[in-house]
mmCIF file of C-alpha atoms in Angstrom:
data_model
loop_
_atom_site.group_PDB
_atom_site.id
_atom_site.type_symbol
_atom_site.label_atom_id
_atom_site.label_comp_id
_atom_site.label_asym_id
_atom_site.label_seq_id
_atom_site.Cartn_x
_atom_site.Cartn_y
_atom_site.Cartn_z
ATOM 1 C CA MET A 1 4.956 31.297 -75.375
ATOM 2 C CA VAL A 2 4.379 33.395 -72.251
ATOM 3 C CA ARG A 3 0.735 32.621 -72.668
ATOM 4 C CA ASN A 4 1.440 28.827 -72.651
ATOM 5 C CA LEU A 5 3.719 29.217 -69.637
ATOM 6 C CA LEU A 6 1.069 31.158 -67.696
ATOM 7 C CA GLY A 7 -1.574 28.618 -68.711
ATOM 8 C CA GLY A 8 0.612 25.723 -67.521
ATOM 9 C CA LEU A 9 1.367 27.491 -64.261
ATOM 10 C CA LEU A 10 -2.352 28.117 -63.729
ATOM 11 C CA LEU A 11 -3.049 24.408 -64.353
ATOM 12 C CA ILE A 12 -0.423 23.412 -61.776
ATOM 13 C CA VAL A 13 -1.911 25.794 -59.167
ATOM 14 C CA VAL A 14 -5.457 24.486 -59.829
ATOM 15 C CA ALA A 15 -4.256 20.856 -59.612
ATOM 16 C CA ALA A 16 -2.388 21.523 -56.364
ATOM 17 C CA GLY A 17 -5.400 23.341 -54.898
ATOM 18 C CA SER A 18 -7.811 20.527 -55.785
ATOM 19 C CA TRP A 19 -5.420 17.944 -54.338
ATOM 20 C CA TRP A 20 -5.122 19.965 -51.094
ATOM 21 C CA LEU A 21 -8.918 20.327 -50.825
ATOM 22 C CA GLY A 22 -9.345 16.593 -51.439
ATOM 23 C CA HIS A 23 -6.941 15.659 -48.657
ATOM 24 C CA PRO A 24 -7.886 17.280 -45.333
ATOM 25 C CA PRO A 25 -5.099 17.886 -42.812
ATOM 26 C CA PRO A 26 -4.260 14.928 -40.573
ATOM 27 C CA GLU A 27 -6.114 14.572 -37.274
ATOM 28 C CA PRO A 28 -4.163 15.867 -34.290
ATOM 29 C CA ALA A 29 -2.486 13.134 -32.280
ATOM 30 C CA PRO A 30 -4.528 11.976 -29.282
ATOM 31 C CA ARG A 31 -3.609 13.678 -26.031
ATOM 32 C CA ALA A 32 -1.294 11.817 -23.745
ATOM 33 C CA ALA A 33 -2.864 10.309 -20.631
ATOM 34 C CA ALA A 34 -0.951 12.793 -18.487
ATOM 35 C CA ASP A 35 -2.878 15.638 -20.131
ATOM 36 C CA GLY A 36 -6.265 14.154 -19.223
ATOM 37 C CA PRO A 37 -7.833 13.360 -15.883
ATOM 38 C CA PRO A 38 -5.891 10.917 -13.715
ATOM 39 C CA ALA A 39 -6.675 7.227 -14.114
ATOM 40 C CA ARG A 40 -9.094 5.971 -11.516
ATOM 41 C CA GLY A 41 -9.151 2.597 -9.837
ATOM 42 C CA PHE A 42 -11.790 0.914 -7.741
ATOM 43 C CA TYR A 43 -12.566 1.471 -4.092
ATOM 44 C CA MET A 44 -14.478 -0.469 -1.450
ATOM 45 C CA GLU A 45 -15.933 0.501 1.910
ATOM 46 C CA ASP A 46 -15.759 -1.855 4.933
ATOM 47 C CA ALA A 47 -13.675 -4.394 3.051
ATOM 48 C CA ASP A 48 -11.828 -7.539 4.083
ATOM 49 C CA ILE A 49 -8.732 -8.930 2.371
ATOM 50 C CA THR A 50 -7.861 -12.502 3.265
ATOM 51 C CA GLY A 51 -4.499 -14.195 3.067
ATOM 52 C CA THR A 52 -4.303 -17.938 2.594
ATOM 53 C CA ASP A 53 -1.646 -20.594 2.932
ATOM 54 C CA GLU A 54 -0.614 -23.057 0.207
ATOM 55 C CA THR A 55 -3.640 -25.262 0.958
ATOM 56 C CA GLY A 56 -6.075 -22.370 0.610
ATOM 57 C CA ALA A 57 -6.848 -22.121 4.331
ATOM 58 C CA VAL A 58 -7.338 -18.548 5.604
ATOM 59 C CA VAL A 59 -4.328 -17.424 7.660
ATOM 60 C CA TYR A 60 -5.130 -13.750 8.244
ATOM 61 C CA ARG A 61 -7.772 -11.151 7.528
ATOM 62 C CA ILE A 62 -7.027 -7.493 6.829
ATOM 63 C CA SER A 63 -10.100 -5.340 7.497
ATOM 64 C CA ALA A 64 -10.269 -1.714 6.400
ATOM 65 C CA ALA A 65 -12.865 1.027 6.470
ATOM 66 C CA ARG A 66 -11.804 1.854 2.897
ATOM 67 C CA VAL A 67 -9.656 0.108 0.288
ATOM 68 C CA GLU A 68 -8.636 2.039 -2.823
ATOM 69 C CA GLU A 69 -6.701 0.832 -5.849
ATOM 70 C CA LEU A 70 -3.730 2.995 -6.840
ATOM 71 C CA PRO A 71 -3.586 2.655 -10.657
ATOM 72 C CA GLY A 72 -0.167 2.270 -12.168
ATOM 73 C CA ARG A 73 1.327 1.359 -8.790
ATOM 74 C CA ASP A 74 -0.077 -2.168 -8.383
ATOM 75 C CA GLU A 75 -0.972 -1.579 -4.749
ATOM 76 C CA LEU A 76 -3.960 -0.900 -2.567
ATOM 77 C CA GLU A 77 -4.282 1.965 -0.099
ATOM 78 C CA LEU A 78 -6.093 1.119 3.152
ATOM 79 C CA THR A 79 -7.778 3.345 5.737
ATOM 80 C CA ASP A 80 -8.495 2.367 9.374
ATOM 81 C CA VAL A 81 -6.717 -0.992 9.143
ATOM 82 C CA ARG A 82 -7.030 -4.044 11.388
ATOM 83 C CA VAL A 83 -5.155 -7.336 10.948
ATOM 84 C CA GLU A 84 -6.227 -10.498 12.726
ATOM 85 C CA TYR A 85 -4.618 -13.889 12.369
ATOM 86 C CA GLN A 86 -6.699 -17.045 12.456
ATOM 87 C CA PRO A 87 -6.094 -19.356 15.452
ATOM 88 C CA ALA A 88 -4.754 -22.087 13.146
ATOM 89 C CA ALA A 89 -1.993 -19.715 11.990
ATOM 90 C CA GLY A 90 -0.539 -19.682 15.508
ATOM 91 C CA VAL A 91 0.168 -15.934 15.457
ATOM 92 C CA PRO A 92 -0.870 -14.494 18.831
ATOM 93 C CA TRP A 93 -0.984 -10.821 17.707
ATOM 94 C CA ARG A 94 -3.513 -8.258 16.441
ATOM 95 C CA LEU A 95 -2.398 -5.198 14.490
ATOM 96 C CA SER A 96 -4.123 -1.887 13.764
ATOM 97 C CA ALA A 97 -3.224 1.445 12.146
ATOM 98 C CA ALA A 98 -4.758 4.573 10.673
ATOM 99 C CA SER A 99 -3.594 3.651 7.169
ATOM 100 C CA GLY A 100 -1.711 1.079 5.181
ATOM 101 C CA ARG A 101 -0.546 -0.035 1.754
ATOM 102 C CA VAL A 102 -0.390 -3.508 0.370
ATOM 103 C CA PRO A 103 0.755 -4.720 -3.062
ATOM 104 C CA LYS A 104 -1.875 -6.659 -4.978
ATOM 105 C CA ASP A 105 0.111 -9.875 -4.374
ATOM 106 C CA ARG A 106 -0.310 -9.221 -0.599
ATOM 107 C CA SER A 107 3.331 -10.067 0.129
ATOM 108 C CA VAL A 108 4.048 -7.068 2.371
ATOM 109 C CA LEU A 109 1.803 -4.849 4.442
ATOM 110 C CA GLU A 110 3.010 -1.335 5.271
ATOM 111 C CA LEU A 111 1.173 0.266 8.200
ATOM 112 C CA ALA A 112 1.366 3.923 9.225
ATOM 113 C CA GLY A 113 -0.174 6.305 11.730
ATOM 114 C CA GLY A 114 -0.812 5.173 15.276
ATOM 115 C CA VAL A 115 0.293 1.582 14.626
ATOM 116 C CA ARG A 116 -0.549 -0.811 17.456
ATOM 117 C CA LEU A 117 0.454 -4.419 17.991
ATOM 118 C CA GLU A 118 -1.377 -6.213 20.779
ATOM 119 C CA SER A 119 -0.561 -9.715 21.879
ATOM 120 C CA VAL A 120 -3.348 -12.225 22.370
ATOM 121 C CA PRO A 121 -1.790 -14.069 25.297
ATOM 122 C CA ASP A 122 -2.470 -17.617 26.364
ATOM 123 C CA GLU A 123 -3.955 -18.077 29.818
ATOM 124 C CA GLY A 124 -1.518 -16.987 32.518
ATOM 125 C CA LYS A 125 0.589 -14.799 30.198
ATOM 126 C CA ARG A 126 0.679 -11.014 30.207
ATOM 127 C CA GLN A 127 -0.596 -8.876 27.360
ATOM 128 C CA VAL A 128 1.988 -6.810 25.492
ATOM 129 C CA LYS A 129 1.026 -3.569 23.730
ATOM 130 C CA VAL A 130 3.373 -1.965 21.202
ATOM 131 C CA GLU A 131 2.861 1.510 19.703
ATOM 132 C CA LEU A 132 4.813 3.122 16.853
ATOM 133 C CA GLU A 133 4.242 5.158 13.684
ATOM 134 C CA HIS A 134 5.374 2.830 10.869
ATOM 135 C CA LEU A 135 5.582 -0.935 10.551
ATOM 136 C CA THR A 136 6.263 -3.297 7.633
ATOM 137 C CA VAL A 137 4.917 -6.844 7.914
ATOM 138 C CA ASP A 138 6.105 -9.681 5.678
ATOM 139 C CA ALA A 139 3.030 -11.844 5.114
ATOM 140 C CA ASP A 140 5.030 -14.991 4.304
ATOM 141 C CA THR A 141 7.441 -14.984 7.249
ATOM 142 C CA PHE A 142 5.210 -13.207 9.829
ATOM 143 C CA VAL A 143 8.110 -10.853 10.605
ATOM 144 C CA ALA A 144 7.355 -7.181 11.292
ATOM 145 C CA ARG A 145 10.022 -4.451 11.197
ATOM 146 C CA SER A 146 10.364 -0.772 12.004
ATOM 147 C CA ASP A 147 13.154 1.765 12.479
ATOM 148 C CA ASP A 148 10.848 4.139 14.374
ATOM 149 C CA VAL A 149 10.615 4.958 18.054
ATOM 150 C CA VAL A 150 8.764 2.079 19.734
ATOM 151 C CA ARG A 151 6.759 2.231 22.971
ATOM 152 C CA ILE A 152 5.956 -1.026 24.767
ATOM 153 C CA ALA A 153 3.657 -1.556 27.745
ATOM 154 C CA VAL A 154 3.430 -4.755 29.803
ATOM 155 C CA ASP A 155 1.361 -4.685 33.014
ATOM 156 C CA GLY A 156 1.990 -0.993 33.632
ATOM 157 C CA GLN A 157 5.707 -1.239 32.927
ATOM 158 C CA ARG A 158 6.919 0.719 29.938
ATOM 159 C CA LEU A 159 9.881 0.542 27.575
ATOM 160 C CA ARG A 160 10.938 2.882 24.812
ATOM 161 C CA ALA A 161 13.422 2.023 22.063
ATOM 162 C CA ARG A 162 14.372 2.741 18.488
ATOM 163 C CA GLY A 163 13.768 -0.050 15.998
ATOM 164 C CA LEU A 164 11.886 -3.310 16.307
ATOM 165 C CA VAL A 165 11.929 -6.743 14.740
ATOM 166 C CA ALA A 166 8.882 -8.779 15.752
ATOM 167 C CA HIS A 167 8.701 -12.489 14.961
ATOM 168 C CA LEU A 168 4.929 -12.637 15.328
ATOM 169 C CA LYS A 169 4.499 -16.383 14.863
ATOM 170 C CA ASP A 170 7.238 -17.140 17.413
ATOM 171 C CA ASP A 171 5.857 -14.477 19.797
ATOM 172 C CA ARG A 172 9.270 -12.744 20.046
ATOM 173 C CA LEU A 173 10.152 -9.046 19.987
ATOM 174 C CA ARG A 174 13.651 -7.695 19.508
ATOM 175 C CA LEU A 175 14.356 -4.047 20.231
ATOM 176 C CA GLU A 176 17.171 -2.639 18.127
ATOM 177 C CA SER A 177 18.750 0.262 20.056
ATOM 178 C CA ASP A 178 18.408 3.169 22.452
ATOM 179 C CA ILE A 179 16.360 1.127 24.949
ATOM 180 C CA HIS A 180 14.984 2.923 27.985
ATOM 181 C CA ALA A 181 12.692 1.745 30.777
ATOM 182 C CA ASP A 182 10.135 4.137 32.250
ATOM 183 C CA VAL A 183 10.327 3.517 35.962
ATOM 184 C CA GLY A 184 8.028 5.184 38.374
ATOM 185 C CA PRO A 185 4.517 5.302 39.722
#
């Protein structure tokens, strides 16, 4: 009887061992993306991004020394940025900055680092130059906003303020607060 019991136990061990050898352990789960190298997007050198109106006519052109896709964020990062509006758009301003970000739908442009707005005046009007560190431009309404310190120069006269709302198409600037004029030689 003990002999039959030991024989049966030996058969069970052999059967279990052959089953285990016939079924290798499962493959380890693939590593999560966070464990691997970061996802990469595309980049372009000396690139232009154009914005169009509802008829397809070009309204503005954003030029950048480098444009890089930021994967997972649905936006583009721009370096050495220039924005010029087409004459038909009726926006008498040029913009430039060291860097910028724009969502892929091009609805808003965020500029940073040495931001400059320069008016393109009609004959007989004075040129206005605006300098600040950050500016957000709504591409649909042509309204630019900032809460930063703003420096404005018009024919040698200077103003400094905090906050700006610029209606670029209407050629209007509104300073928000803390407005000071630099008077002197």
